[in-house]
XYZ file of C-alpha atoms in Angstrom:
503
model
C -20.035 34.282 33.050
C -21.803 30.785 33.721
C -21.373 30.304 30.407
C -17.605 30.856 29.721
C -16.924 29.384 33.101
C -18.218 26.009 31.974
C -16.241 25.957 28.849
C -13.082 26.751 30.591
C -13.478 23.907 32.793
C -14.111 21.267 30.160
C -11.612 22.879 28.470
C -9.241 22.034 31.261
C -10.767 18.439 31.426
C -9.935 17.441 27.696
C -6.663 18.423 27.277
C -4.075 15.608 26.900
C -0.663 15.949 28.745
C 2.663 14.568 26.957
C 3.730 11.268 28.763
C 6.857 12.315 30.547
C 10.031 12.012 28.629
C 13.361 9.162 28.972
C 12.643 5.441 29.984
C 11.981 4.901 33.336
C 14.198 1.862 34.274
C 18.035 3.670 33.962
C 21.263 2.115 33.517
C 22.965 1.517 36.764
C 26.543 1.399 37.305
C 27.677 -2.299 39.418
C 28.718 -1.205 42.905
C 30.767 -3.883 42.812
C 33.649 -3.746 40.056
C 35.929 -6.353 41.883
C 35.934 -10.069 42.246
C 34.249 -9.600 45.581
C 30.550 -10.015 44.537
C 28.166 -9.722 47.233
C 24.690 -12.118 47.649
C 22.347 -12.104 45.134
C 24.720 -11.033 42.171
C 23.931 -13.032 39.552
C 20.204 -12.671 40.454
C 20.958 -8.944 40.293
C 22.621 -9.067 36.758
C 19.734 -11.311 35.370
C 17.196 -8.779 36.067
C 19.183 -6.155 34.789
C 19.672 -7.619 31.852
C 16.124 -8.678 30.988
C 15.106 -4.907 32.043
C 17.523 -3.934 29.143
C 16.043 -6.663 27.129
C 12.822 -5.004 27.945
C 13.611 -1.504 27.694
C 14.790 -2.064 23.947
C 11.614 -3.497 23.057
C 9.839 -0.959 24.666
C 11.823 1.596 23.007
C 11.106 -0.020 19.389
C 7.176 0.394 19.976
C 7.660 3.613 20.999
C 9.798 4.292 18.243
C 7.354 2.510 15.624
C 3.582 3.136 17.233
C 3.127 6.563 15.837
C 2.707 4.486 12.454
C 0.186 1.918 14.076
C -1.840 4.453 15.607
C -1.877 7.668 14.086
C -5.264 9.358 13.985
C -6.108 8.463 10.774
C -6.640 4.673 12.764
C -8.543 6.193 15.281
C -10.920 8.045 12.240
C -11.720 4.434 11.061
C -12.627 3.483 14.900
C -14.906 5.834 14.680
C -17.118 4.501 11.366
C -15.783 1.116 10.075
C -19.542 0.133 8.700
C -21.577 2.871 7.194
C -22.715 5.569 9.781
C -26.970 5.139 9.908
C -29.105 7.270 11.454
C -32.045 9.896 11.287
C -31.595 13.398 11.068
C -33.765 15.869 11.338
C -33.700 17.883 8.172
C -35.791 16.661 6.064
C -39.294 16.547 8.658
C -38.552 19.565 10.415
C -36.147 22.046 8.798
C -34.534 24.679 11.317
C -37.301 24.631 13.586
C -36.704 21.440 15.520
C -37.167 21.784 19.301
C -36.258 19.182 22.002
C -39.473 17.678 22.455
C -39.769 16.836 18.818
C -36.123 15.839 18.726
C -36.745 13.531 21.878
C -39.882 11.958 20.800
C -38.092 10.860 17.664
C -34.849 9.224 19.583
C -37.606 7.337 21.728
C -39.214 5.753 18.454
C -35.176 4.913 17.359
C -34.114 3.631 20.404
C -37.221 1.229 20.492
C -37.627 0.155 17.284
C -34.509 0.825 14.720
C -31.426 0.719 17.458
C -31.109 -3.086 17.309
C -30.875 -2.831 13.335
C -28.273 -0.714 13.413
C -29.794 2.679 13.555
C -27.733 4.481 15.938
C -27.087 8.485 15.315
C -29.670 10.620 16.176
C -28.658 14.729 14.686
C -30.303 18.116 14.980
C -29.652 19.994 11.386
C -29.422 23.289 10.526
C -29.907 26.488 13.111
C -30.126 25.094 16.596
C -28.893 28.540 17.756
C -31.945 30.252 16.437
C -34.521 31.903 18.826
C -36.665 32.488 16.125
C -35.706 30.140 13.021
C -39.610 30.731 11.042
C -37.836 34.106 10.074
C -35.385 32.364 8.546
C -36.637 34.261 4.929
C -35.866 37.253 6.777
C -32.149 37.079 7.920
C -32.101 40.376 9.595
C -34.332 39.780 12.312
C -33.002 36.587 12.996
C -32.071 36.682 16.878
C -29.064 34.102 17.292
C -28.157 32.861 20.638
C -24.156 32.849 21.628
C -22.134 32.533 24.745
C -19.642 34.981 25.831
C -16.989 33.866 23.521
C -18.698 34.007 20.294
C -19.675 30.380 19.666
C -23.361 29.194 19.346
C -25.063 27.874 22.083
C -28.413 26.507 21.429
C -31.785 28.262 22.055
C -32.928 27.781 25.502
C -36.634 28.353 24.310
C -36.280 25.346 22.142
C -33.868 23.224 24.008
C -34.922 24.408 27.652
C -32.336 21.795 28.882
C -29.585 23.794 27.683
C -30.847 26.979 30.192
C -28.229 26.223 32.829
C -25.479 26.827 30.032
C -24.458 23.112 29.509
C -25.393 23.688 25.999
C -26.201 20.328 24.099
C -24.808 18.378 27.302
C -28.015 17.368 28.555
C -29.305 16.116 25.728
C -26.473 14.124 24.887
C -26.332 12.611 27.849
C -30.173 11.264 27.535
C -29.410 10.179 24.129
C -26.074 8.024 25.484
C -28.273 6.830 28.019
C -30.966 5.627 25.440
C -28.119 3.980 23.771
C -27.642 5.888 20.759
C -25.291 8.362 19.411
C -25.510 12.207 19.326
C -25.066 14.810 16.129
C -25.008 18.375 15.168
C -24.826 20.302 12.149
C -22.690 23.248 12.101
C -22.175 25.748 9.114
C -18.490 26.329 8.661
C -16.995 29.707 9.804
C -17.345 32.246 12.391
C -20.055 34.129 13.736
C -20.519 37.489 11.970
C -21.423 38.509 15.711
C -18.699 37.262 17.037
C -16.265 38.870 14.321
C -18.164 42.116 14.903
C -17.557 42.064 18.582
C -13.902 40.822 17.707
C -13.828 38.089 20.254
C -11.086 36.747 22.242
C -10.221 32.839 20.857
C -10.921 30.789 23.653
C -7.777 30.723 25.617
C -5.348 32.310 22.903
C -4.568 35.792 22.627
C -6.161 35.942 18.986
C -9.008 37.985 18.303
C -11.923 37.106 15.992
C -10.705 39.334 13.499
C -7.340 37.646 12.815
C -9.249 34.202 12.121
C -12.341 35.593 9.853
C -12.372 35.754 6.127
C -14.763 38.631 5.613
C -15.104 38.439 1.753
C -15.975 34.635 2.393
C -20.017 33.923 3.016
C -22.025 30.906 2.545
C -24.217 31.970 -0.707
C -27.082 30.441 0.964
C -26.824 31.015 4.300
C -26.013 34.465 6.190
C -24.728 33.413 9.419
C -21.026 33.048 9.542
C -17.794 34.427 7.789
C -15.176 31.819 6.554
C -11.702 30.877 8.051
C -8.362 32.157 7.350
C -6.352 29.340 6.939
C -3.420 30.684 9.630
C -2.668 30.159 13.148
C -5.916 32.292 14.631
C -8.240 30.136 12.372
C -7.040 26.859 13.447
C -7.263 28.172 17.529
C -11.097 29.045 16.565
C -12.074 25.485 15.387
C -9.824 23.860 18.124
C -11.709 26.214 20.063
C -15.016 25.104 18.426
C -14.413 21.617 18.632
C -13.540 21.282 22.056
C -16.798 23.087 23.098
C -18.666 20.198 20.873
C -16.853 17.528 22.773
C -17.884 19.096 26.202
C -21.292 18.699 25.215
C -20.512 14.975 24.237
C -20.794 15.521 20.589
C -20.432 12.045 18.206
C -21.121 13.551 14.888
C -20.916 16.572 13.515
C -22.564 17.678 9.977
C -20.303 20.868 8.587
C -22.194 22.291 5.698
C -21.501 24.791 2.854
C -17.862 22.794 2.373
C -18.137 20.273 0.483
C -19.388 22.598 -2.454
C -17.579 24.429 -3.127
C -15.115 22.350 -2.076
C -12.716 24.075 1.212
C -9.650 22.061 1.468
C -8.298 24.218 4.427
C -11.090 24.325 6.208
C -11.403 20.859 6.386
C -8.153 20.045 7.139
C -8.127 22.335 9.924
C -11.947 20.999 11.171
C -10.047 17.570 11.139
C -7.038 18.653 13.072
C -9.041 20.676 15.669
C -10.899 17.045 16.013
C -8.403 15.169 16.750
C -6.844 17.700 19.463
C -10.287 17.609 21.416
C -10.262 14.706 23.005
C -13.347 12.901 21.997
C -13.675 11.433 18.784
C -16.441 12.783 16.412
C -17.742 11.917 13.111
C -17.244 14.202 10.501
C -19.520 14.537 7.768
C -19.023 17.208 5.120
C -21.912 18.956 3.069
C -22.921 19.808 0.492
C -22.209 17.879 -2.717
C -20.699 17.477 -4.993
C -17.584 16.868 -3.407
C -15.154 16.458 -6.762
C -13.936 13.095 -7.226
C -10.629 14.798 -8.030
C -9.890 15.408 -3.796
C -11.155 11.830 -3.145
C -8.429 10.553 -1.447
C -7.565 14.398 0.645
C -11.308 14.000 1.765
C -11.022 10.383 2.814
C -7.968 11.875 4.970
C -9.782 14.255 6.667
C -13.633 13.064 7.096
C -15.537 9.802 7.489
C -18.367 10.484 5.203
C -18.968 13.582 2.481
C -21.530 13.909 0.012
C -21.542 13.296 -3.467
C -24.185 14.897 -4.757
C -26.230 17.875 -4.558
C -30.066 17.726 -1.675
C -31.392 14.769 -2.788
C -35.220 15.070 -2.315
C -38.117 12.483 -2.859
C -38.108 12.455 -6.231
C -37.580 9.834 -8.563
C -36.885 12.037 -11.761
C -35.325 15.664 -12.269
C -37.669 17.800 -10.792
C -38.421 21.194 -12.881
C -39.359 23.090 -9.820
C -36.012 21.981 -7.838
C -33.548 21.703 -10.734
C -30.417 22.393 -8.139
C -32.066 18.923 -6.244
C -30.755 15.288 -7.233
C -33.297 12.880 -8.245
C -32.959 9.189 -6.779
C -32.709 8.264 -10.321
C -29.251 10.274 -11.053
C -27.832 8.883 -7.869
C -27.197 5.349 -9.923
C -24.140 6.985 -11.963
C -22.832 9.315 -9.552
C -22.398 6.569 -6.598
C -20.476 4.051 -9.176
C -18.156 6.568 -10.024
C -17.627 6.965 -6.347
C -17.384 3.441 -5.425
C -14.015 2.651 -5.510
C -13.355 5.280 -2.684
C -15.951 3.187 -0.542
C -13.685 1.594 2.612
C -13.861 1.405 6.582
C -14.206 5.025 7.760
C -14.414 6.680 4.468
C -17.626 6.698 2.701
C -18.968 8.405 -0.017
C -22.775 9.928 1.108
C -25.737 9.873 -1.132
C -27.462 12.177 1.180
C -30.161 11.602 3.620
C -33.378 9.094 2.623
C -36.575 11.553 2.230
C -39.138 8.870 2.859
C -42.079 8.521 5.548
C -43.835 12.128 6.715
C -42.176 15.032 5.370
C -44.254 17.234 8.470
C -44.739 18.971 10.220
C -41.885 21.940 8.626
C -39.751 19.999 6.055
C -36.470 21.728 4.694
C -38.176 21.894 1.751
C -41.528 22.303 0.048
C -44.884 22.168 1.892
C -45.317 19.173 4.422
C -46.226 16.306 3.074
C -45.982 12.493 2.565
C -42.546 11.483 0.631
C -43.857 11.444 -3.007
C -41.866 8.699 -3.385
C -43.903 5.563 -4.086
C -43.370 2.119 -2.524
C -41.052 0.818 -5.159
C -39.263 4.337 -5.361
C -38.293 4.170 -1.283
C -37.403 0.526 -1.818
C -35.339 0.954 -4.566
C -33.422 3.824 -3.539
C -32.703 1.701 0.268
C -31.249 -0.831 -2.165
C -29.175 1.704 -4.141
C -27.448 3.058 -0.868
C -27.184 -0.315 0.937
C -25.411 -2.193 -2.123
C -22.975 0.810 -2.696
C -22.898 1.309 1.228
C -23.845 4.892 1.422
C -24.368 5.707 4.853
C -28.082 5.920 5.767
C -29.779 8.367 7.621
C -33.625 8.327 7.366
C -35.414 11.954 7.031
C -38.968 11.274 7.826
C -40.584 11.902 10.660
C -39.843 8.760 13.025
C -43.335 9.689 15.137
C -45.387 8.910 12.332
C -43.901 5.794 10.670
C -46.234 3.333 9.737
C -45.761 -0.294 9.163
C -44.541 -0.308 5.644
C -41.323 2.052 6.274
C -41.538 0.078 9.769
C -40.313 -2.944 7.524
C -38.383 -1.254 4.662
C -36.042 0.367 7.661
C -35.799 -3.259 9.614
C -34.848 -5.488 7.076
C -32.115 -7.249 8.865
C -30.413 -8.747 5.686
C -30.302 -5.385 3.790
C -28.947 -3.610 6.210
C -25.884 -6.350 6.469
C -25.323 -5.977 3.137
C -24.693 -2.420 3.823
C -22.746 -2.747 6.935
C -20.476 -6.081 5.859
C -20.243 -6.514 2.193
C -17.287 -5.465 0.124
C -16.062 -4.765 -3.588
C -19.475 -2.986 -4.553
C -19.781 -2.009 -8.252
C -22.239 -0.957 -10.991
C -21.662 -4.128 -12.891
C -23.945 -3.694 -15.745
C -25.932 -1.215 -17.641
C -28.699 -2.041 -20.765
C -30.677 1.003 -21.112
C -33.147 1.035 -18.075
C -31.810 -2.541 -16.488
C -29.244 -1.392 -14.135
C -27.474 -4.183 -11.681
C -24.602 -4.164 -9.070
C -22.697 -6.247 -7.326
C -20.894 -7.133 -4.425
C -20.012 -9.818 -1.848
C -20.117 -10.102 2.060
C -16.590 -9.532 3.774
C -16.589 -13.078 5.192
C -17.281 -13.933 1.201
C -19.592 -16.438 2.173
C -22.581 -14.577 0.110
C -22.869 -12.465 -3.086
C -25.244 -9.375 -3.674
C -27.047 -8.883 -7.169
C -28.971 -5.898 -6.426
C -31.409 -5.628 -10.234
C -33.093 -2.377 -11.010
C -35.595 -0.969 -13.412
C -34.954 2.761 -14.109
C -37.867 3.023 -16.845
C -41.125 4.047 -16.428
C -42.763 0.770 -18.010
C -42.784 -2.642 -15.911
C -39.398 -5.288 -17.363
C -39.414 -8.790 -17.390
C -35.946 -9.644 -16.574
C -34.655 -13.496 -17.489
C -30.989 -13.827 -16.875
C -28.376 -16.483 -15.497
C -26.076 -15.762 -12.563
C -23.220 -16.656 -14.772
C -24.073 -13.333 -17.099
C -22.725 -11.477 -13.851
C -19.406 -13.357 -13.380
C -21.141 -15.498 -11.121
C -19.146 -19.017 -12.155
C -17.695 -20.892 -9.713
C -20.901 -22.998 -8.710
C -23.476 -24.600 -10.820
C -25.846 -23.766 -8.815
C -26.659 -21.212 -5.600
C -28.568 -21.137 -2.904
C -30.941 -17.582 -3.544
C -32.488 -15.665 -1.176
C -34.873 -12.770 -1.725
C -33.636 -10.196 0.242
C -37.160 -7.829 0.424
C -39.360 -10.921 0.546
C -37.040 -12.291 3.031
C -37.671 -16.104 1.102
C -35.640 -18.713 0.263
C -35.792 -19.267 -3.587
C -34.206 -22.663 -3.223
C -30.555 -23.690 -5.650
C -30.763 -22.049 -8.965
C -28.139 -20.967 -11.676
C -30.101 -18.255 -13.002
C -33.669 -16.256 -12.287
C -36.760 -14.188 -13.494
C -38.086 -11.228 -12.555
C -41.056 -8.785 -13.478
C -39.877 -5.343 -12.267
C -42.900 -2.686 -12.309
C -41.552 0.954 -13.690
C -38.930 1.913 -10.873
C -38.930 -1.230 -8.897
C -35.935 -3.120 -8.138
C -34.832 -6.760 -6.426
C -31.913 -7.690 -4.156
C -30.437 -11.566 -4.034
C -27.860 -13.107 -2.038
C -26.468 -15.875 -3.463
C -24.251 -18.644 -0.815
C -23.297 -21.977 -1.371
């Protein structure tokens, strides 16, 4: 009862009561109609009519603010640069516990917070007791609360014993500074449709709200959502037990592909009804560039792609995975769909230690070499994917130390604009773009091949023309270059180089 008790009373504490209805100054009539007019008339009639004055103007931006500040503003309050981060996926699969998870928000907090890094998520299964059995769905043991939503497993996240679920936690993460993410699969419990559950405060039943013939193919935990009245009370159900807990961010996976238009819309909606604002970050990919602007509606970032995984080519053994190296087309068709609060995802950065129980594959150090990490950073930071690192933040070493501090990359990522893929010739691949104060350009060069490239070009072959000369600055050797009108470059096989250019 502790349980459903506690979600009750937030409940109660995030709903949001209509203002009360009618103006409150109202017309009075004059008690005085004659000639006789007592003291302090005119006074009288001068405030009156400046309180109609007022009460006009107030009635015009009442009349007028639901277009200034609609939800879809507050959606861009809540990402406006790039969301960056680390997330847990890719070090520790499902089996994350909250000592792990804490002693990687200490290393953010300390080293990566004042760079930018600021969301901090626990991936897939936080609700399993026993996630190493995860080849063996039926004896996984789940953990739920008395209304059929996951609570996570007290003998991994001890702090959530008392039935405050993820509270806790958040809580010490807000205090480190930082913000605090979950993934969720999308649906409903098959428990909880079994034991047709009661809908938080509604009188729907699990039942009405579950699509039975509609299962993740690669996950066995939840049913879909009908799209009708008892599907939309469970995720306004869902989300308001998230933003008890203090949720910022929230991962919902096995929608993006194949792509669930309803369920997203009604994942956004139950959002915006619970009070706190929250991230929403939709995966799998590929999302189809043919809902771009219905997804850019409804969530803040989505991927484009299918797991990307640290590998530079196609990978024979994981030929569902995206390679770093296919990521180049995929993100400049998406790049006009890059703006504040909307931003196409190239999936999470699988660099560092892959250890100790990695989503996938055996534990290991990214295979990714030097040039390969570096490169890819640049990729996502000129077309302003959002960033969350994978590895394990406990065991980062000096080089990713410096590839994940770089104070001048990671402004081009957070404050440059009009990103493009502005030229292709064979393996030379360059974009562009320019900071929003347009006080510096970005020419971001790359060498896809696997044989080093001497590169000899002027800025003016980019469309970079209105100055003889610029000011160049290597963004990874953090030099000044000094005032130059064009450049050379020997890229090894893979390797890349990022330049601003100011006056």
């Amino acid at each position: 009862m502790l349980l459903e008790y506690d979600i009750l009373r937030h409940d109660q504490s995030n709903r949001i009561f209509p203002a009360p209805r009618g103006h409150p100054l109202q017309q009075r009539t004059c008690p005085y109609p004659h000639r006789s007019r007592p003291k302090y008339f005119y006074f009288d009639m001068f405030i009156r009519m400046v309180m109609k004055r007022f009460g006009v103007v107030l009635a015009f931006l009442l009349m007028v603010s639901p277009m200034v500040s609609p939800v879809g503003a507050q959606d861009k309050a809540l990402a406006p640069t790039p969301p960056m981060g680390w997330n847990s996926w890719d070090a520790y699969g499902a089996t994350i516990n909250e000592s792990q998870f804490r002693a990687n928000t200490v290393v953010l907090a300390a080293q990566l917070k004042e760079f930018g890094w600021q969301y901090v998520v626990i991936d897939e299964g936080w609700y399993l007791q026993n996630p190493e059995n995860v080849s063996m769905p039926e004896a996984l043991r789940y953990t739920l609360n008395l209304r059929g939503q996951y609570e996570p497993a007290p003998n991994r996240f001890p702090s959530s014993a008392s039935g405050g679920g993820f509270k806790p936690l958040s809580d010490v993460v807000h205090d480190d500074g930082l913000r605090f993410g979950i993934h969720i699969l999308r649906g409903i419990p098959k428990k909880t449709v079994l034991a047709n559950t009661r809908i938080g405060n509604t009188s729907y039943r699990a039942s009405a709200a579950a699509d039975t013939s509609d299962t993740c193919s690669w996950n066995p935990d939840n049913f879909g959502v009908k799209a009708n009245a008892a599907g939309q009370a469970w995720y306004d159900a869902l989300m308001k037990q998230y933003a008890s807990w203090g949720v910022d961010y929230i991962k919902v996976d096995c929608i993006g592909h194949p792509y669930k238009s309803a369920e997203i819309r009604m994942i956004h909606k139950a959002i915006e009804q619970s009070g706190r604002p929250m991230v929403l970050s939709l995966s799998p990919g590929p999302t189809p560039l043919e809902h771009a602007t219905e997804v850019a509606k409804n969530a803040q970032m989505w991927r484009i792609s299918d797991d990307v995984w640290d590998h530079w080519d196609k990978d024979p053994e994981m030929p569902w995975s995206q390679s770093i190296k296919g990521q180049f087309p995929i993100l400049a068709q998406w790049a006009e769909h890059v703006r504040p609060g909307s931003w196409p995802d190239a999936d999470m950065l699988p660099i560092g230690q892959l250890r100790p129980n990695p989503g996938e594959g055996k534990p290991r150090n990214s295979r990714l070499t030097q040039e390969e990490q570096r490169a890819m950073i640049t990729l996502w930071a000129i077309a302003r994917s959002p960033l969350f690192i994978g590895g394990n933040l406990t065991q980062m070493d000096d080089a990713l130390t410096s590839l994940l501090t770089n104070q001048a990359v990671i402004d081009m990522a957070r404050y440059s604009t009009n990103s493009t893929m502005s030229t292709t010739d064979g393996d030379l691949v360059t974009w562009t773009s320019q900071s929003i104060k347009a006080d510096k350009r970005y020419l971001a060069i790359f060498n896809l091949g696997d044989t080093p490239m001497h590169v000899d070009k002027t800025f003016a072959e980019y469309g970079y023309i209105d100055r003889a000369q610029y000011k160049v600055r290597d963004l990874w050797q953090r030099k000044e270059l000094g005032a130059l009108n064009s450049f050379q470059v020997d890229l090894p096989p893979h390797g890349s180089v990022v330049y601003s250019l100011h006056d």
